[in-house]
Amino acid sequence: MELAINVSDLHFSWNKNSSFSLSIADWQVSRGQKVFLYGPSGSGKSTLLNLLSGVITGYTGQLKVLDQNLQAISGAKRDRFRAQHIGMIFQQFNLLPYLNGLQNIQLAQHFASGSVPASQAFFEQICTNLQLSKPLLNQAAGTMSVGQQQRIAVARALINQPELIIADEPTSALDSELRDQFIQLLLSTASASTVIFVSHDKSLAEHFDVQYDLAALQKANKS
Ligand SMILES: Nc1ncnc2c1ncn2[C@@H]1O[C@H](COP(=O)(O)OP(=O)(O)OP(=O)(O)O)[C@@H](O)[C@H]1O
């Protein structure tokens, strides 16, 4: 079984005085698996995602993401690895408001320079799946509705065909019907990728292959 994520004896604290620490003794995610990760506020979901994407380091134990030990390489290499292999979707989408939809998507391609550029056919497939019309691609992101921004953010995360997609509470601004539609859209467009999707909302778990409660994952490992 090829692994996308392989964790053993992972331990992380923000600093010596921090009351919070994240410890996972053993956790594996296979390539292509669609994973739902939930847990209450403050349980460490964003901290774990930041470790998985190499945004933070300074942990002890083993953490391999797509067979790469992100702590063993330089910050610049980590940034390049993230741009080329990981697509990220955040709660606030992080689009640049003065750029249009297309330019926001192209930014991801710019940062991933060195990887094979997406073909026009793949770009068009993403636009069709995510219902991104030409007028929307030409519209400034700052003037888009939340749902439109979200679809642009997904296109940006998928355009480099990353092996791993990390989504941190990307549905919190949507009502429940749009939430389900959004997840189906994301999972069908990212069918070849491993997806780690984080939310407080357990009712979304049914869309995924496997679900983890982060608090239980930590406790189970301690017992
Ligand atoms: N940069 C930081 N420096 C120090 N402590 C931090 C930092 N970021 C987060 N923490 C602490 O780490 C703990 C876990 O936070 P984290 O954001 O990972 O939780 P979460 O499960 O994602 O929460 P939420 O669902 O509310 O977003 C919290 O106690 C938080 O205060």
Tab-separated table of C-alpha atoms and ligand atoms in Angstrom:
chain	number	residue	atom	x	y	z
A	1	MET	CA	0.000	0.000	0.000
A	2	GLU	CA	1.483	3.328	-1.040
A	3	LEU	CA	1.189	5.945	1.667
A	4	ALA	CA	0.462	9.650	1.238
A	5	ILE	CA	0.995	10.317	4.957
A	6	ASN	CA	2.968	8.264	7.442
A	7	VAL	CA	3.170	9.424	11.051
A	8	SER	CA	4.864	7.711	13.955
A	9	ASP	CA	5.669	9.055	17.426
A	10	LEU	CA	4.879	12.582	16.286
A	11	HIS	CA	5.039	15.200	18.990
A	12	PHE	CA	4.703	18.949	18.580
A	13	SER	CA	4.394	21.894	21.014
A	14	TRP	CA	4.144	25.523	19.967
A	15	ASN	CA	6.572	26.480	22.754
A	16	LYS	CA	7.786	25.323	26.164
A	17	ASN	CA	5.042	27.186	28.040
A	18	SER	CA	2.217	26.115	25.729
A	19	SER	CA	-0.479	24.032	27.445
A	20	PHE	CA	-1.354	22.516	24.042
A	21	SER	CA	0.616	19.712	22.458
A	22	LEU	CA	-0.106	17.390	19.574
A	23	SER	CA	0.970	13.746	19.889
A	24	ILE	CA	0.126	11.012	17.420
A	25	ALA	CA	1.841	7.646	17.857
A	26	ASP	CA	0.723	6.020	14.630
A	27	TRP	CA	-1.334	7.262	11.659
A	28	GLN	CA	-1.277	6.359	7.990
A	29	VAL	CA	-3.229	7.642	5.014
A	30	SER	CA	-3.024	5.706	1.722
A	31	ARG	CA	-2.584	7.455	-1.584
A	32	GLY	CA	-5.906	8.443	-3.109
A	33	GLN	CA	-7.823	8.123	0.171
A	34	LYS	CA	-10.426	10.796	0.986
A	35	VAL	CA	-10.065	11.584	4.678
A	36	PHE	CA	-12.383	13.550	6.947
A	37	LEU	CA	-10.745	14.952	10.092
A	38	TYR	CA	-12.897	16.515	12.766
A	39	GLY	CA	-12.495	17.738	16.300
A	40	PRO	CA	-13.623	20.568	18.545
A	41	SER	CA	-12.190	24.054	18.379
A	42	GLY	CA	-8.653	24.095	19.741
A	43	SER	CA	-8.080	20.342	19.315
A	44	GLY	CA	-5.192	20.983	16.920
A	45	LYS	CA	-6.679	20.452	13.455
A	46	SER	CA	-5.006	23.496	11.889
A	47	THR	CA	-1.768	22.675	13.710
A	48	LEU	CA	-1.764	19.189	12.169
A	49	LEU	CA	-2.528	20.566	8.694
A	50	ASN	CA	0.303	23.063	9.055
A	51	LEU	CA	2.661	20.218	9.955
A	52	LEU	CA	1.446	18.122	7.003
A	53	SER	CA	2.009	20.990	4.575
A	54	GLY	CA	5.390	21.907	6.072
A	55	VAL	CA	4.218	25.390	7.040
A	56	ILE	CA	5.502	24.596	10.547
A	57	THR	CA	8.304	22.254	11.596
A	58	GLY	CA	10.019	21.699	14.940
A	59	TYR	CA	8.353	18.381	15.775
A	60	THR	CA	9.928	15.199	17.057
A	61	GLY	CA	9.223	11.741	15.635
A	62	GLN	CA	8.513	10.790	12.045
A	63	LEU	CA	6.291	12.628	9.599
A	64	LYS	CA	6.440	11.681	5.937
A	65	VAL	CA	4.254	13.405	3.395
A	66	LEU	CA	4.310	11.878	-0.104
A	67	ASP	CA	7.488	10.046	1.001
A	68	GLN	CA	9.171	13.335	1.853
A	69	ASN	CA	10.536	14.226	5.288
A	70	LEU	CA	9.672	17.927	5.155
A	71	GLN	CA	11.742	18.774	8.202
A	72	ALA	CA	14.924	17.482	6.562
A	73	ILE	CA	14.865	19.951	3.655
A	74	SER	CA	15.414	23.724	3.547
A	75	GLY	CA	12.544	26.208	3.862
A	76	ALA	CA	12.887	27.138	0.182
A	77	LYS	CA	12.697	23.478	-0.894
A	78	ARG	CA	9.688	22.964	1.369
A	79	ASP	CA	7.929	25.926	-0.247
A	80	ARG	CA	8.631	24.514	-3.699
A	81	PHE	CA	7.505	21.019	-2.644
A	82	ARG	CA	4.255	22.472	-1.270
A	83	ALA	CA	3.598	24.504	-4.430
A	84	GLN	CA	4.230	21.510	-6.691
A	85	HIS	CA	2.624	18.650	-4.759
A	86	ILE	CA	0.049	20.030	-2.318
A	87	GLY	CA	-3.125	21.976	-3.093
A	88	MET	CA	-4.474	23.978	-0.178
A	89	ILE	CA	-7.950	25.397	0.366
A	90	PHE	CA	-8.541	27.635	3.364
A	91	GLN	CA	-11.593	28.872	5.213
A	92	GLN	CA	-10.965	32.417	3.960
A	93	PHE	CA	-9.909	31.196	0.464
A	94	ASN	CA	-6.933	33.647	0.441
A	95	LEU	CA	-7.659	34.973	-3.059
A	96	LEU	CA	-6.046	38.244	-4.087
A	97	PRO	CA	-9.074	40.565	-4.378
A	98	TYR	CA	-7.699	42.835	-7.124
A	99	LEU	CA	-6.784	39.933	-9.425
A	100	ASN	CA	-9.460	38.272	-11.505
A	101	GLY	CA	-10.435	34.611	-11.189
A	102	LEU	CA	-8.100	33.403	-13.913
A	103	GLN	CA	-5.140	35.356	-12.517
A	104	ASN	CA	-5.748	33.892	-9.052
A	105	ILE	CA	-5.686	30.382	-10.525
A	106	GLN	CA	-2.560	31.159	-12.545
A	107	LEU	CA	-0.748	32.283	-9.376
A	108	ALA	CA	-0.619	28.650	-8.243
A	109	GLN	CA	0.993	27.699	-11.557
A	110	HIS	CA	3.492	30.515	-11.163
A	111	PHE	CA	4.571	29.334	-7.693
A	112	ALA	CA	4.866	25.742	-8.889
A	113	SER	CA	7.242	26.654	-11.726
A	114	GLY	CA	9.348	23.658	-12.606
A	115	SER	CA	6.442	21.218	-12.516
A	116	VAL	CA	4.637	20.205	-15.704
A	117	PRO	CA	2.075	22.914	-16.561
A	118	ALA	CA	-1.588	21.900	-16.750
A	119	SER	CA	-2.796	21.210	-20.265
A	120	GLN	CA	-5.504	23.402	-21.765
A	121	ALA	CA	-7.755	20.322	-21.765
A	122	PHE	CA	-7.293	19.835	-17.990
A	123	PHE	CA	-7.896	23.534	-17.356
A	124	GLU	CA	-11.124	23.355	-19.359
A	125	GLN	CA	-12.219	20.224	-17.501
A	126	ILE	CA	-11.735	21.991	-14.164
A	127	CYS	CA	-13.664	25.016	-15.408
A	128	THR	CA	-16.526	22.798	-16.581
A	129	ASN	CA	-16.644	20.767	-13.339
A	130	LEU	CA	-16.530	23.846	-11.148
A	131	GLN	CA	-18.857	25.873	-13.393
A	132	LEU	CA	-16.305	28.628	-13.957
A	133	SER	CA	-17.631	30.706	-16.851
A	134	LYS	CA	-15.480	33.125	-18.886
A	135	PRO	CA	-17.135	36.195	-17.294
A	136	LEU	CA	-16.427	34.782	-13.825
A	137	LEU	CA	-12.782	34.098	-14.719
A	138	ASN	CA	-12.525	37.748	-15.796
A	139	GLN	CA	-14.185	39.132	-12.658
A	140	ALA	CA	-12.102	40.587	-9.786
A	141	ALA	CA	-12.080	38.098	-6.894
A	142	GLY	CA	-12.948	40.882	-4.440
A	143	THR	CA	-16.330	41.348	-6.156
A	144	MET	CA	-17.299	37.630	-6.201
A	145	SER	CA	-19.875	35.924	-4.000
A	146	VAL	CA	-18.580	33.516	-1.335
A	147	GLY	CA	-19.554	30.476	-3.417
A	148	GLN	CA	-17.837	31.894	-6.519
A	149	GLN	CA	-14.648	32.619	-4.536
A	150	GLN	CA	-14.771	29.109	-3.192
A	151	ARG	CA	-14.910	27.571	-6.678
A	152	ILE	CA	-11.970	29.714	-7.814
A	153	ALA	CA	-10.046	28.638	-4.689
A	154	VAL	CA	-10.704	24.973	-5.525
A	155	ALA	CA	-9.546	25.487	-9.130
A	156	ARG	CA	-6.386	27.122	-7.800
A	157	ALA	CA	-5.768	24.170	-5.468
A	158	LEU	CA	-6.300	21.620	-8.265
A	159	ILE	CA	-4.638	23.268	-11.262
A	160	ASN	CA	-1.222	21.695	-10.647
A	161	GLN	CA	-2.849	18.260	-10.248
A	162	PRO	CA	-1.381	17.903	-6.735
A	163	GLU	CA	-1.079	14.455	-5.169
A	164	LEU	CA	-2.395	15.845	-1.867
A	165	ILE	CA	-5.229	18.317	-1.243
A	166	ILE	CA	-5.528	19.885	2.205
A	167	ALA	CA	-8.789	21.682	2.940
A	168	ASP	CA	-9.227	23.563	6.222
A	169	GLU	CA	-12.895	24.306	7.025
A	170	PRO	CA	-13.635	25.407	3.452
A	171	THR	CA	-17.409	25.060	3.832
A	172	SER	CA	-18.040	27.060	6.973
A	173	ALA	CA	-19.519	30.010	5.046
A	174	LEU	CA	-22.056	27.893	3.136
A	175	ASP	CA	-25.539	26.653	3.978
A	176	SER	CA	-25.975	22.901	4.318
A	177	GLU	CA	-27.231	22.187	0.771
A	178	LEU	CA	-24.389	24.138	-0.864
A	179	ARG	CA	-21.972	22.488	1.543
A	180	ASP	CA	-22.854	18.995	0.287
A	181	GLN	CA	-22.723	20.155	-3.345
A	182	PHE	CA	-19.348	21.759	-2.767
A	183	ILE	CA	-17.855	18.607	-1.239
A	184	GLN	CA	-19.149	16.445	-4.083
A	185	LEU	CA	-17.663	18.894	-6.592
A	186	LEU	CA	-14.330	18.915	-4.792
A	187	LEU	CA	-14.112	15.126	-4.450
A	188	SER	CA	-15.137	14.410	-8.042
A	189	THR	CA	-12.685	16.969	-9.436
A	190	ALA	CA	-9.887	15.728	-7.166
A	191	SER	CA	-10.656	12.037	-7.679
A	192	ALA	CA	-7.013	11.079	-8.308
A	193	SER	CA	-5.635	12.944	-5.265
A	194	THR	CA	-5.431	12.179	-1.568
A	195	VAL	CA	-7.748	14.623	0.233
A	196	ILE	CA	-7.528	15.681	3.890
A	197	PHE	CA	-10.640	17.664	4.710
A	198	VAL	CA	-11.026	19.294	8.117
A	199	SER	CA	-14.261	20.450	9.683
A	200	HIS	CA	-16.117	20.831	12.969
A	201	ASP	CA	-19.237	19.552	11.226
A	202	LYS	CA	-19.431	15.763	11.625
A	203	SER	CA	-22.437	15.491	9.313
A	204	LEU	CA	-20.061	15.970	6.354
A	205	ALA	CA	-18.172	12.758	7.138
A	206	GLU	CA	-20.464	10.581	4.990
A	207	HIS	CA	-18.840	11.927	1.811
A	208	PHE	CA	-15.416	10.504	2.723
A	209	ASP	CA	-13.706	7.082	2.737
A	210	VAL	CA	-12.558	7.366	6.322
A	211	GLN	CA	-13.037	9.717	9.278
A	212	TYR	CA	-10.863	10.560	12.265
A	213	ASP	CA	-11.647	12.412	15.455
A	214	LEU	CA	-8.387	14.186	16.199
A	215	ALA	CA	-8.898	14.038	19.979
A	216	ALA	CA	-9.546	10.278	19.799
A	217	LEU	CA	-6.612	9.783	17.455
A	218	GLN	CA	-4.368	11.384	20.059
A	219	LYS	CA	-5.929	9.514	23.017
A	220	ALA	CA	-5.981	6.153	21.272
A	221	ASN	CA	-2.317	6.559	20.674
A	222	LYS	CA	-1.623	7.357	24.313
A	223	SER	CA	-3.407	4.365	25.823
B	1	LIG	N1	0.966	30.268	16.360
B	1	LIG	C1	0.619	29.724	17.514
B	1	LIG	N2	1.365	29.919	18.631
B	1	LIG	C2	1.039	29.349	19.810
B	1	LIG	N3	-0.061	28.572	19.998
B	1	LIG	C3	-0.852	28.358	18.924
B	1	LIG	C4	-0.559	28.917	17.636
B	1	LIG	N4	-1.524	28.520	16.782
B	1	LIG	C5	-2.378	27.748	17.493
B	1	LIG	N5	-1.980	27.648	18.773
B	1	LIG	C6	-2.645	26.877	19.853
B	1	LIG	O1	-2.685	25.515	19.464
B	1	LIG	C7	-3.907	24.916	19.895
B	1	LIG	C8	-4.579	24.220	18.710
B	1	LIG	O2	-4.985	25.214	17.787
B	1	LIG	P1	-5.511	24.860	16.335
B	1	LIG	O3	-5.720	26.150	15.611
B	1	LIG	O4	-4.615	23.852	15.731
B	1	LIG	O5	-6.906	24.158	16.679
B	1	LIG	P2	-8.155	23.832	15.729
B	1	LIG	O6	-8.617	22.475	16.107
B	1	LIG	O7	-7.759	24.050	14.304
B	1	LIG	O8	-9.182	24.931	16.208
B	1	LIG	P3	-10.377	25.637	15.394
B	1	LIG	O9	-11.362	24.557	15.058
B	1	LIG	O10	-10.925	26.593	16.409
B	1	LIG	O11	-9.786	26.319	14.187
B	1	LIG	C9	-4.748	26.025	20.523
B	1	LIG	O12	-4.621	25.903	21.936
B	1	LIG	C10	-4.107	27.294	20.020
B	1	LIG	O13	-4.221	28.325	20.974
